[in-house]
PDB file of C-alpha atoms and ligand atoms in Angstrom:
ATOM      1  CA  UNK A 906      -6.745 -34.418  15.147  1.00 49.00           C
ATOM      2  CA  UNK A 907     -10.236 -35.498  16.553  1.00 52.00           C
ATOM      3  CA  UNK A 908      -8.374 -38.638  17.960  1.00 56.00           C
ATOM      4  CA  UNK A 909      -6.230 -36.532  20.143  1.00 64.00           C
ATOM      5  CA  UNK A 910      -9.160 -33.998  21.371  1.00 64.00           C
ATOM      6  CA  UNK A 911     -11.883 -35.358  23.479  1.00 69.00           C
ATOM      7  CA  UNK A 912     -15.061 -35.078  21.788  1.00 70.00           C
ATOM      8  CA  UNK A 913     -17.883 -33.627  23.833  1.00 74.00           C
ATOM      9  CA  UNK A 914     -21.149 -35.186  23.680  1.00 78.00           C
ATOM     10  CA  UNK A 915     -22.961 -32.205  25.457  1.00 83.00           C
ATOM     11  CA  UNK A 916     -24.574 -30.257  22.575  1.00 82.00           C
ATOM     12  CA  UNK A 917     -23.712 -27.051  24.319  1.00 84.00           C
ATOM     13  CA  UNK A 918     -19.963 -27.900  24.340  1.00 83.00           C
ATOM     14  CA  UNK A 919     -20.574 -29.350  20.796  1.00 83.00           C
ATOM     15  CA  UNK A 920     -21.971 -26.162  19.720  1.00 86.00           C
ATOM     16  CA  UNK A 921     -19.220 -23.954  21.463  1.00 85.00           C
ATOM     17  CA  UNK A 922     -16.804 -26.230  19.712  1.00 84.00           C
ATOM     18  CA  UNK A 923     -18.068 -25.751  16.314  1.00 86.00           C
ATOM     19  CA  UNK A 924     -18.171 -21.845  16.784  1.00 88.00           C
ATOM     20  CA  UNK A 925     -14.275 -22.296  17.894  1.00 88.00           C
ATOM     21  CA  UNK A 926     -13.539 -24.377  14.820  1.00 86.00           C
ATOM     22  CA  UNK A 927     -15.146 -21.887  12.424  1.00 88.00           C
ATOM     23  CA  UNK A 928     -13.298 -18.915  13.886  1.00 89.00           C
ATOM     24  CA  UNK A 929     -10.208 -20.820  13.559  1.00 89.00           C
ATOM     25  CA  UNK A 930     -10.922 -21.839  10.129  1.00 89.00           C
ATOM     26  CA  UNK A 931     -11.944 -17.965   9.160  1.00 88.00           C
ATOM     27  CA  UNK A 932      -8.409 -16.797  10.585  1.00 86.00           C
ATOM     28  CA  UNK A 933      -6.430 -19.453   8.543  1.00 87.00           C
ATOM     29  CA  UNK A 934      -8.359 -18.219   5.639  1.00 87.00           C
ATOM     30  CA  UNK A 935      -7.407 -14.853   6.056  1.00 84.00           C
ATOM     31  CA  UNK A 936      -4.073 -15.697   6.593  1.00 80.00           C
ATOM     32  CA  UNK A 937      -3.816 -17.873   3.306  1.00 84.00           C
ATOM     33  CA  UNK A 938      -5.325 -14.675   1.587  1.00 81.00           C
ATOM     34  CA  UNK A 939      -2.887 -12.518   3.159  1.00 77.00           C
ATOM     35  CA  UNK A 940       0.152 -14.799   2.178  1.00 80.00           C
ATOM     36  CA  UNK A 941      -1.225 -15.182  -1.438  1.00 82.00           C
ATOM     37  CA  UNK A 942      -1.412 -11.670  -2.032  1.00 82.00           C
ATOM     38  CA  UNK A 943       2.020 -11.027  -0.417  1.00 83.00           C
ATOM     39  CA  UNK A 944       3.627 -13.551  -2.766  1.00 86.00           C
ATOM     40  CA  UNK A 945       1.672 -12.174  -5.813  1.00 86.00           C
ATOM     41  CA  UNK A 946       2.960  -8.587  -4.791  1.00 85.00           C
ATOM     42  CA  UNK A 947       6.443  -9.519  -4.123  1.00 88.00           C
ATOM     43  CA  UNK A 948       6.566 -11.515  -7.568  1.00 90.00           C
ATOM     44  CA  UNK A 949       5.146  -8.580  -9.387  1.00 87.00           C
ATOM     45  CA  UNK A 950       7.937  -5.995  -7.519  1.00 87.00           C
ATOM     46  CA  UNK A 951      10.614  -8.222  -8.559  1.00 91.00           C
ATOM     47  CA  UNK A 952       9.678  -8.909 -12.053  1.00 91.00           C
ATOM     48  CA  UNK A 953       9.624  -5.393 -13.022  1.00 89.00           C
ATOM     49  CA  UNK A 954      13.473  -4.843 -12.758  1.00 91.00           C
ATOM     50  CA  UNK A 955      13.875  -8.215 -14.132  1.00 94.00           C
ATOM     51  CA  UNK A 956      12.054  -7.453 -17.287  1.00 94.00           C
ATOM     52  CA  UNK A 957      14.338  -4.348 -17.554  1.00 94.00           C
ATOM     53  CA  UNK A 958      17.551  -6.414 -17.215  1.00 95.00           C
ATOM     54  CA  UNK A 959      16.597  -8.835 -19.633  1.00 95.00           C
ATOM     55  CA  UNK A 960      15.526  -6.335 -22.173  1.00 95.00           C
ATOM     56  CA  UNK A 961      18.844  -4.261 -22.064  1.00 96.00           C
ATOM     57  CA  UNK A 962      20.678  -7.870 -22.111  1.00 94.00           C
ATOM     58  CA  UNK A 963      18.821  -8.626 -25.192  1.00 95.00           C
ATOM     59  CA  UNK A 964      19.634  -5.163 -26.514  1.00 95.00           C
ATOM     60  CA  UNK A 965      23.218  -5.477 -25.968  1.00 95.00           C
ATOM     61  CA  UNK A 966      23.083  -8.935 -27.347  1.00 94.00           C
ATOM     62  CA  UNK A 967      21.560  -7.821 -30.527  1.00 95.00           C
ATOM     63  CA  UNK A 968      22.983  -4.445 -31.260  1.00 94.00           C
ATOM     64  CA  UNK A 969      25.974  -4.202 -29.209  1.00 93.00           C
ATOM     65  CA  UNK A 970      28.220  -4.703 -31.927  1.00 93.00           C
ATOM     66  CA  UNK A 971      26.906  -2.495 -34.594  1.00 94.00           C
ATOM     67  CA  UNK A 972      26.099   0.325 -31.882  1.00 93.00           C
ATOM     68  CA  UNK A 973      28.502   0.126 -29.219  1.00 94.00           C
ATOM     69  CA  UNK A 974      27.564   3.764 -28.079  1.00 94.00           C
ATOM     70  CA  UNK A 975      24.322   2.026 -26.760  1.00 90.00           C
ATOM     71  CA  UNK A 976      26.258  -0.313 -24.441  1.00 94.00           C
ATOM     72  CA  UNK A 977      27.228   1.943 -21.564  1.00 95.00           C
ATOM     73  CA  UNK A 978      23.722   2.962 -21.144  1.00 94.00           C
ATOM     74  CA  UNK A 979      22.274  -0.353 -21.037  1.00 95.00           C
ATOM     75  CA  UNK A 980      24.794  -1.421 -18.608  1.00 96.00           C
ATOM     76  CA  UNK A 981      23.838   1.215 -16.436  1.00 95.00           C
ATOM     77  CA  UNK A 982      20.120   0.257 -16.457  1.00 94.00           C
ATOM     78  CA  UNK A 983      21.215  -3.313 -15.702  1.00 95.00           C
ATOM     79  CA  UNK A 984      23.344  -2.186 -12.562  1.00 95.00           C
ATOM     80  CA  UNK A 985      20.511  -0.169 -11.132  1.00 94.00           C
ATOM     81  CA  UNK A 986      17.702  -2.515 -11.534  1.00 93.00           C
ATOM     82  CA  UNK A 987      19.782  -5.446 -10.213  1.00 94.00           C
ATOM     83  CA  UNK A 988      20.726  -3.364  -7.047  1.00 93.00           C
ATOM     84  CA  UNK A 989      17.146  -2.667  -7.102  1.00 91.00           C
ATOM     85  CA  UNK A 990      16.168  -6.247  -6.986  1.00 93.00           C
ATOM     86  CA  UNK A 991      18.928  -6.972  -4.390  1.00 93.00           C
ATOM     87  CA  UNK A 992      17.433  -4.415  -2.053  1.00 90.00           C
ATOM     88  CA  UNK A 993      13.980  -5.988  -2.371  1.00 91.00           C
ATOM     89  CA  UNK A 994      15.018  -9.329  -1.749  1.00 92.00           C
ATOM     90  CA  UNK A 995      17.135  -8.514   1.494  1.00 91.00           C
ATOM     91  CA  UNK A 996      14.203  -6.405   2.661  1.00 90.00           C
ATOM     92  CA  UNK A 997      11.787  -9.462   1.938  1.00 90.00           C
ATOM     93  CA  UNK A 998      14.123 -11.449   3.879  1.00 89.00           C
ATOM     94  CA  UNK A 999      14.279  -9.148   6.670  1.00 87.00           C
ATOM     95  CA  UNK A1000      10.180  -9.070   6.906  1.00 86.00           C
ATOM     96  CA  UNK A1001       9.903 -12.839   6.631  1.00 84.00           C
ATOM     97  CA  UNK A1002      12.411 -13.244   9.504  1.00 84.00           C
ATOM     98  CA  UNK A1003      10.770 -10.961  11.561  1.00 85.00           C
ATOM     99  CA  UNK A1004       7.423 -13.093  11.396  1.00 79.00           C
ATOM    100  CA  UNK A1005       8.525 -15.617  14.091  1.00 78.00           C
ATOM    101  CA  UNK A1006      10.771 -13.186  15.670  1.00 82.00           C
ATOM    102  CA  UNK A1007      11.298 -12.102  19.223  1.00 88.00           C
ATOM    103  CA  UNK A1008      13.868  -9.721  20.203  1.00 90.00           C
ATOM    104  CA  UNK A1009      16.160  -9.437  23.304  1.00 93.00           C
ATOM    105  CA  UNK A1010      15.007  -6.460  25.274  1.00 94.00           C
ATOM    106  CA  UNK A1011      17.159  -4.577  27.716  1.00 94.00           C
ATOM    107  CA  UNK A1012      17.520  -1.008  29.266  1.00 95.00           C
ATOM    108  CA  UNK A1013      19.461   1.059  27.229  1.00 95.00           C
ATOM    109  CA  UNK A1014      20.237   4.900  26.998  1.00 96.00           C
ATOM    110  CA  UNK A1015      18.095   6.379  24.022  1.00 97.00           C
ATOM    111  CA  UNK A1016      19.990   9.691  24.164  1.00 96.00           C
ATOM    112  CA  UNK A1017      23.193   8.279  23.482  1.00 96.00           C
ATOM    113  CA  UNK A1018      21.980   6.119  20.608  1.00 97.00           C
ATOM    114  CA  UNK A1019      20.302   9.065  18.952  1.00 97.00           C
ATOM    115  CA  UNK A1020      23.358  11.134  19.454  1.00 97.00           C
ATOM    116  CA  UNK A1021      25.425   8.478  17.830  1.00 96.00           C
ATOM    117  CA  UNK A1022      22.843   8.197  14.982  1.00 97.00           C
ATOM    118  CA  UNK A1023      22.726  11.649  14.222  1.00 97.00           C
ATOM    119  CA  UNK A1024      26.442  12.361  14.316  1.00 95.00           C
ATOM    120  CA  UNK A1025      26.996   9.385  11.592  1.00 94.00           C
ATOM    121  CA  UNK A1026      24.634  11.203   9.308  1.00 93.00           C
ATOM    122  CA  UNK A1027      26.417  12.020   5.920  1.00 89.00           C
ATOM    123  CA  UNK A1028      27.570  15.798   5.865  1.00 86.00           C
ATOM    124  CA  UNK A1029      25.859  16.166   2.304  1.00 87.00           C
ATOM    125  CA  UNK A1030      22.202  16.888   1.805  1.00 88.00           C
ATOM    126  CA  UNK A1031      19.862  18.210   4.754  1.00 94.00           C
ATOM    127  CA  UNK A1032      20.945  18.922   7.986  1.00 94.00           C
ATOM    128  CA  UNK A1033      19.957  16.703  10.867  1.00 96.00           C
ATOM    129  CA  UNK A1034      19.583  17.947  14.215  1.00 96.00           C
ATOM    130  CA  UNK A1035      19.240  16.253  17.579  1.00 97.00           C
ATOM    131  CA  UNK A1036      17.341  17.465  20.797  1.00 97.00           C
ATOM    132  CA  UNK A1037      16.968  15.598  24.051  1.00 96.00           C
ATOM    133  CA  UNK A1038      17.352  15.184  27.743  1.00 93.00           C
ATOM    134  CA  UNK A1039      20.756  13.521  28.656  1.00 93.00           C
ATOM    135  CA  UNK A1040      20.445   9.760  29.971  1.00 91.00           C
ATOM    136  CA  UNK A1041      16.968   8.895  28.627  1.00 94.00           C
ATOM    137  CA  UNK A1042      16.514   5.157  29.346  1.00 95.00           C
ATOM    138  CA  UNK A1043      14.176   2.743  27.284  1.00 97.00           C
ATOM    139  CA  UNK A1044      13.420  -0.824  27.769  1.00 96.00           C
ATOM    140  CA  UNK A1045      13.639  -2.094  23.967  1.00 96.00           C
ATOM    141  CA  UNK A1046      16.078  -3.616  21.452  1.00 96.00           C
ATOM    142  CA  UNK A1047      18.700  -1.049  20.864  1.00 97.00           C
ATOM    143  CA  UNK A1048      19.646  -2.401  17.548  1.00 95.00           C
ATOM    144  CA  UNK A1049      16.297  -2.343  15.910  1.00 96.00           C
ATOM    145  CA  UNK A1050      15.507   0.943  17.578  1.00 98.00           C
ATOM    146  CA  UNK A1051      18.412   2.489  15.584  1.00 97.00           C
ATOM    147  CA  UNK A1052      17.266   0.380  12.385  1.00 96.00           C
ATOM    148  CA  UNK A1053      13.608   2.268  12.795  1.00 98.00           C
ATOM    149  CA  UNK A1054      14.981   5.855  13.466  1.00 98.00           C
ATOM    150  CA  UNK A1055      17.396   5.327  10.443  1.00 97.00           C
ATOM    151  CA  UNK A1056      14.611   4.277   8.321  1.00 96.00           C
ATOM    152  CA  UNK A1057      12.897   7.486   9.403  1.00 98.00           C
ATOM    153  CA  UNK A1058      15.578   9.668   8.943  1.00 97.00           C
ATOM    154  CA  UNK A1059      16.560   8.093   5.413  1.00 95.00           C
ATOM    155  CA  UNK A1060      12.693   8.772   4.352  1.00 95.00           C
ATOM    156  CA  UNK A1061      12.655  12.267   5.827  1.00 96.00           C
ATOM    157  CA  UNK A1062      15.883  12.708   3.639  1.00 94.00           C
ATOM    158  CA  UNK A1063      14.290  11.197   0.414  1.00 92.00           C
ATOM    159  CA  UNK A1064      10.903  13.246   0.492  1.00 92.00           C
ATOM    160  CA  UNK A1065      12.095  16.684   1.669  1.00 93.00           C
ATOM    161  CA  UNK A1066      14.238  19.617  -0.331  1.00 93.00           C
ATOM    162  CA  UNK A1067      17.896  19.313  -0.255  1.00 91.00           C
ATOM    163  CA  UNK A1068      18.413  22.439   1.824  1.00 92.00           C
ATOM    164  CA  UNK A1069      15.987  21.901   4.342  1.00 94.00           C
ATOM    165  CA  UNK A1070      16.420  20.568   8.190  1.00 95.00           C
ATOM    166  CA  UNK A1071      15.420  17.112   9.348  1.00 97.00           C
ATOM    167  CA  UNK A1072      14.599  17.384  13.343  1.00 97.00           C
ATOM    168  CA  UNK A1073      15.160  14.281  15.764  1.00 98.00           C
ATOM    169  CA  UNK A1074      13.641  14.971  19.020  1.00 98.00           C
ATOM    170  CA  UNK A1075      13.735  12.662  22.159  1.00 98.00           C
ATOM    171  CA  UNK A1076      11.104  13.019  25.043  1.00 97.00           C
ATOM    172  CA  UNK A1077      10.086  11.170  27.761  1.00 95.00           C
ATOM    173  CA  UNK A1078       6.753  11.017  29.828  1.00 93.00           C
ATOM    174  CA  UNK A1079       5.477   8.795  32.394  1.00 91.00           C
ATOM    175  CA  UNK A1080       5.870   5.267  30.953  1.00 94.00           C
ATOM    176  CA  UNK A1081       6.828   6.176  27.597  1.00 97.00           C
ATOM    177  CA  UNK A1082       9.664   7.430  25.627  1.00 97.00           C
ATOM    178  CA  UNK A1083       9.151   9.606  22.430  1.00 98.00           C
ATOM    179  CA  UNK A1084      11.583   9.942  19.266  1.00 98.00           C
ATOM    180  CA  UNK A1085      10.244  11.997  16.630  1.00 98.00           C
ATOM    181  CA  UNK A1086      11.556  12.634  13.133  1.00 98.00           C
ATOM    182  CA  UNK A1087      10.442  15.757  11.428  1.00 98.00           C
ATOM    183  CA  UNK A1088      10.736  17.028   8.125  1.00 97.00           C
ATOM    184  CA  UNK A1089       9.563  19.790   6.037  1.00 96.00           C
ATOM    185  CA  UNK A1090       9.177  17.961   2.908  1.00 94.00           C
ATOM    186  CA  UNK A1091       6.156  17.080   0.735  1.00 92.00           C
ATOM    187  CA  UNK A1092       3.910  15.357   4.043  1.00 94.00           C
ATOM    188  CA  UNK A1093       1.794  12.479   3.954  1.00 94.00           C
ATOM    189  CA  UNK A1094      -2.126  13.009   2.691  1.00 93.00           C
ATOM    190  CA  UNK A1095      -4.452  12.351   5.436  1.00 94.00           C
ATOM    191  CA  UNK A1096      -5.924   9.368   3.301  1.00 92.00           C
ATOM    192  CA  UNK A1097      -2.495   7.762   2.903  1.00 93.00           C
ATOM    193  CA  UNK A1098      -1.499   7.952   6.439  1.00 94.00           C
ATOM    194  CA  UNK A1099      -2.744   4.335   7.657  1.00 92.00           C
ATOM    195  CA  UNK A1100      -1.798   2.568   4.208  1.00 93.00           C
ATOM    196  CA  UNK A1101       1.866   3.722   4.126  1.00 95.00           C
ATOM    197  CA  UNK A1102       2.842   1.173   6.893  1.00 95.00           C
ATOM    198  CA  UNK A1103       1.428  -1.565   4.171  1.00 91.00           C
ATOM    199  CA  UNK A1104       4.197  -3.712   2.509  1.00 88.00           C
ATOM    200  CA  UNK A1105       4.936  -2.221  -0.933  1.00 88.00           C
ATOM    201  CA  UNK A1106       2.877   0.813  -0.431  1.00 86.00           C
ATOM    202  CA  UNK A1107       3.923   4.112  -1.712  1.00 87.00           C
ATOM    203  CA  UNK A1108       1.981   7.239  -1.971  1.00 86.00           C
ATOM    204  CA  UNK A1109       1.372   8.442  -5.652  1.00 77.00           C
ATOM    205  CA  UNK A1110       3.286   5.938  -7.561  1.00 66.00           C
ATOM    206  CA  UNK A1111       4.106   8.856 -10.137  1.00 55.00           C
ATOM    207  CA  UNK A1112       5.785  10.951  -7.579  1.00 62.00           C
ATOM    208  CA  UNK A1113       7.283   8.144  -5.807  1.00 65.00           C
ATOM    209  CA  UNK A1114       8.780   6.976  -9.175  1.00 64.00           C
ATOM    210  CA  UNK A1115      11.598   9.685  -9.052  1.00 70.00           C
ATOM    211  CA  UNK A1116      12.717   8.709  -5.465  1.00 77.00           C
ATOM    212  CA  UNK A1117      14.186   5.060  -5.292  1.00 80.00           C
ATOM    213  CA  UNK A1118      12.331   3.116  -2.896  1.00 82.00           C
ATOM    214  CA  UNK A1119      10.892  -0.668  -2.320  1.00 85.00           C
ATOM    215  CA  UNK A1120       7.567   0.334  -0.334  1.00 89.00           C
ATOM    216  CA  UNK A1121       8.830  -2.045   2.181  1.00 92.00           C
ATOM    217  CA  UNK A1122      10.812   0.345   4.763  1.00 93.00           C
ATOM    218  CA  UNK A1123       7.865   1.325   6.695  1.00 95.00           C
ATOM    219  CA  UNK A1124       6.305  -2.152   6.793  1.00 94.00           C
ATOM    220  CA  UNK A1125       9.554  -3.219   8.172  1.00 94.00           C
ATOM    221  CA  UNK A1126       9.984  -0.368  10.703  1.00 96.00           C
ATOM    222  CA  UNK A1127       6.432  -1.275  11.729  1.00 96.00           C
ATOM    223  CA  UNK A1128       7.234  -4.902  12.593  1.00 94.00           C
ATOM    224  CA  UNK A1129       9.958  -4.151  14.451  1.00 95.00           C
ATOM    225  CA  UNK A1130       8.176  -1.414  16.369  1.00 97.00           C
ATOM    226  CA  UNK A1131       5.595  -3.985  17.334  1.00 95.00           C
ATOM    227  CA  UNK A1132       8.450  -6.517  18.355  1.00 95.00           C
ATOM    228  CA  UNK A1133       9.495  -3.701  20.759  1.00 96.00           C
ATOM    229  CA  UNK A1134       6.219  -3.425  22.401  1.00 96.00           C
ATOM    230  CA  UNK A1135       6.059   0.189  20.659  1.00 97.00           C
ATOM    231  CA  UNK A1136       4.146   2.147  18.561  1.00 97.00           C
ATOM    232  CA  UNK A1137       4.823   4.052  15.219  1.00 98.00           C
ATOM    233  CA  UNK A1138       2.407   6.715  13.816  1.00 97.00           C
ATOM    234  CA  UNK A1139       2.818   9.935  11.318  1.00 98.00           C
ATOM    235  CA  UNK A1140       1.303  13.213  11.568  1.00 97.00           C
ATOM    236  CA  UNK A1141       1.375  16.485   9.835  1.00 96.00           C
ATOM    237  CA  UNK A1142       4.417  18.962  10.591  1.00 95.00           C
ATOM    238  CA  UNK A1143       3.091  22.684  10.463  1.00 93.00           C
ATOM    239  CA  UNK A1144       3.227  24.578   8.054  1.00 92.00           C
ATOM    240  CA  UNK A1145       4.606  21.326   6.022  1.00 93.00           C
ATOM    241  CA  UNK A1146       6.222  18.009   6.058  1.00 96.00           C
ATOM    242  CA  UNK A1147       5.516  15.166   8.123  1.00 97.00           C
ATOM    243  CA  UNK A1148       6.373  13.981  11.854  1.00 98.00           C
ATOM    244  CA  UNK A1149       6.859  10.379  12.442  1.00 98.00           C
ATOM    245  CA  UNK A1150       6.783   9.355  16.077  1.00 98.00           C
ATOM    246  CA  UNK A1151       8.264   6.189  17.788  1.00 98.00           C
ATOM    247  CA  UNK A1152       6.810   5.372  21.122  1.00 98.00           C
ATOM    248  CA  UNK A1153       8.598   2.752  23.327  1.00 98.00           C
ATOM    249  CA  UNK A1154       8.422   1.664  27.090  1.00 96.00           C
ATOM    250  CA  UNK A1155      10.265   3.981  29.219  1.00 95.00           C
ATOM    251  CA  UNK A1156      13.093   3.069  32.067  1.00 87.00           C
ATOM    252  CA  UNK A1157      12.618  -0.200  33.753  1.00 66.00           C
ATOM    253  CA  UNK A1158      11.251  -3.806  32.889  1.00 47.00           C
ATOM    254  CA  UNK A1159       7.541  -3.884  33.441  1.00 45.00           C
ATOM    255  CA  UNK A1160       8.136  -6.167  36.100  1.00 49.00           C
ATOM    256  CA  UNK A1161      10.276  -4.068  38.155  1.00 48.00           C
ATOM    257  CA  UNK A1162       8.121  -1.259  37.606  1.00 46.00           C
ATOM    258  CA  UNK A1163       5.200  -2.868  39.175  1.00 46.00           C
ATOM    259  CA  UNK A1164       7.169  -3.744  42.435  1.00 44.00           C
ATOM    260  CA  UNK A1165       8.330  -0.098  42.380  1.00 45.00           C
ATOM    261  CA  UNK A1166       5.028   0.848  42.702  1.00 43.00           C
ATOM    262  CA  UNK A1167       3.940  -1.020  45.666  1.00 38.00           C
TER     263      UNK A1167
HETATM  264  P1  ADP B1407       9.759   3.634   0.113  1.00 70.98           P
HETATM  265  O1  ADP B1407      10.865   2.510  -0.120  1.00 70.98           O
HETATM  266  O2  ADP B1407       8.734   3.878  -0.820  1.00 70.98           O
HETATM  267  O3  ADP B1407      10.456   4.864   0.833  1.00 70.98           O
HETATM  268  P2  ADP B1407       8.796   3.121   2.864  1.00 70.98           P
HETATM  269  O4  ADP B1407       7.839   1.951   3.323  1.00 70.98           O
HETATM  270  O5  ADP B1407       9.835   3.546   3.721  1.00 70.98           O
HETATM  271  O6  ADP B1407       8.964   3.254   1.363  1.00 70.98           O
HETATM  272  O7  ADP B1407       7.622   4.462   2.970  1.00 70.98           O
HETATM  273  C1  ADP B1407       6.174   3.976   2.024  1.00 70.98           C
HETATM  274  C2  ADP B1407       5.649   5.567   1.299  1.00 70.98           C
HETATM  275  O8  ADP B1407       5.537   6.223   2.416  1.00 70.98           O
HETATM  276  C3  ADP B1407       6.827   6.071   0.547  1.00 70.98           C
HETATM  277  O9  ADP B1407       6.872   5.555  -0.977  1.00 70.98           O
HETATM  278  C4  ADP B1407       6.227   7.761   0.688  1.00 70.98           C
HETATM  279  O10 ADP B1407       5.239   7.867  -0.150  1.00 70.98           O
HETATM  280  C5  ADP B1407       5.697   7.857   1.878  1.00 70.98           C
HETATM  281  N1  ADP B1407       6.624   8.443   2.864  1.00 70.98           N
HETATM  282  C6  ADP B1407       7.579   7.717   3.853  1.00 70.98           C
HETATM  283  N2  ADP B1407       7.902   8.714   4.491  1.00 70.98           N
HETATM  284  C7  ADP B1407       7.970  10.007   4.264  1.00 70.98           C
HETATM  285  C8  ADP B1407       8.267  11.326   4.477  1.00 70.98           C
HETATM  286  N3  ADP B1407       9.228  11.656   5.585  1.00 70.98           N
HETATM  287  N4  ADP B1407       7.576  12.272   3.692  1.00 70.98           N
HETATM  288  C9  ADP B1407       6.521  11.953   3.013  1.00 70.98           C
HETATM  289  N5  ADP B1407       6.151  10.779   2.553  1.00 70.98           N
HETATM  290  C10 ADP B1407       6.852   9.632   3.161  1.00 70.98           C
END
């Protein structure tokens, strides 16, 4: 490394270089700690379903013949837990793929995308409504925007009552397009609002246990949002529930916008 870099003989430059080197080392250290934490969290999350699978396999092996009535229940657990592992692995792969990804950004009609997404919602469960002006254009990646809003709608469904309504609203103001997904569910406590975007974080593990999930959905959505040069935030709905807002660049690519302003 030092062979390819010109080593300065001026003490001021040496000092500046050592500060820069220290900064690099610190950031590398932080990255290593983050990666280590990630691997440890991921292993823990994968180990839980795997332990259940192996436990029930051993149960079947030892007692299956004498107590065949136990078998279907064990098979059910094995099925659920292996599906959970599959979801986890797919989500983990998606997260890691996005670490070095760049997205193809283009102009697209967000109104049409949202109308299609809302129309494709399953008829059972909560009602999902859409409101927005016609022909709102964003400069982003349509596929990932669809995935982000799908994840928000799916969460709204998971964390709100069966007979409630979920509202998808599309608005435009200046340089931004805002897509909000509002539910009347249990809401996100103030202290948890930042943390729900962290990998594997789920509000109140006991409460979340009843609802299937990995704690990776919002981390993926957040990362996709950043790749779209957007922002993803959560606030309270009144009198209850939560509102997630996805902000995207509006209209034309920035370079065209600049020349428009001249
Ligand atoms: P999960 O797979 O647990 O749903 P997410 O990353 O999508 O993972 O969400 C993280 C946590 O944020 C959830 O476990 C839940 O506690 C909370 N959360 C997300 N969306 C909502 C919502 N619409 N209402 C209430 N809580 C939510």
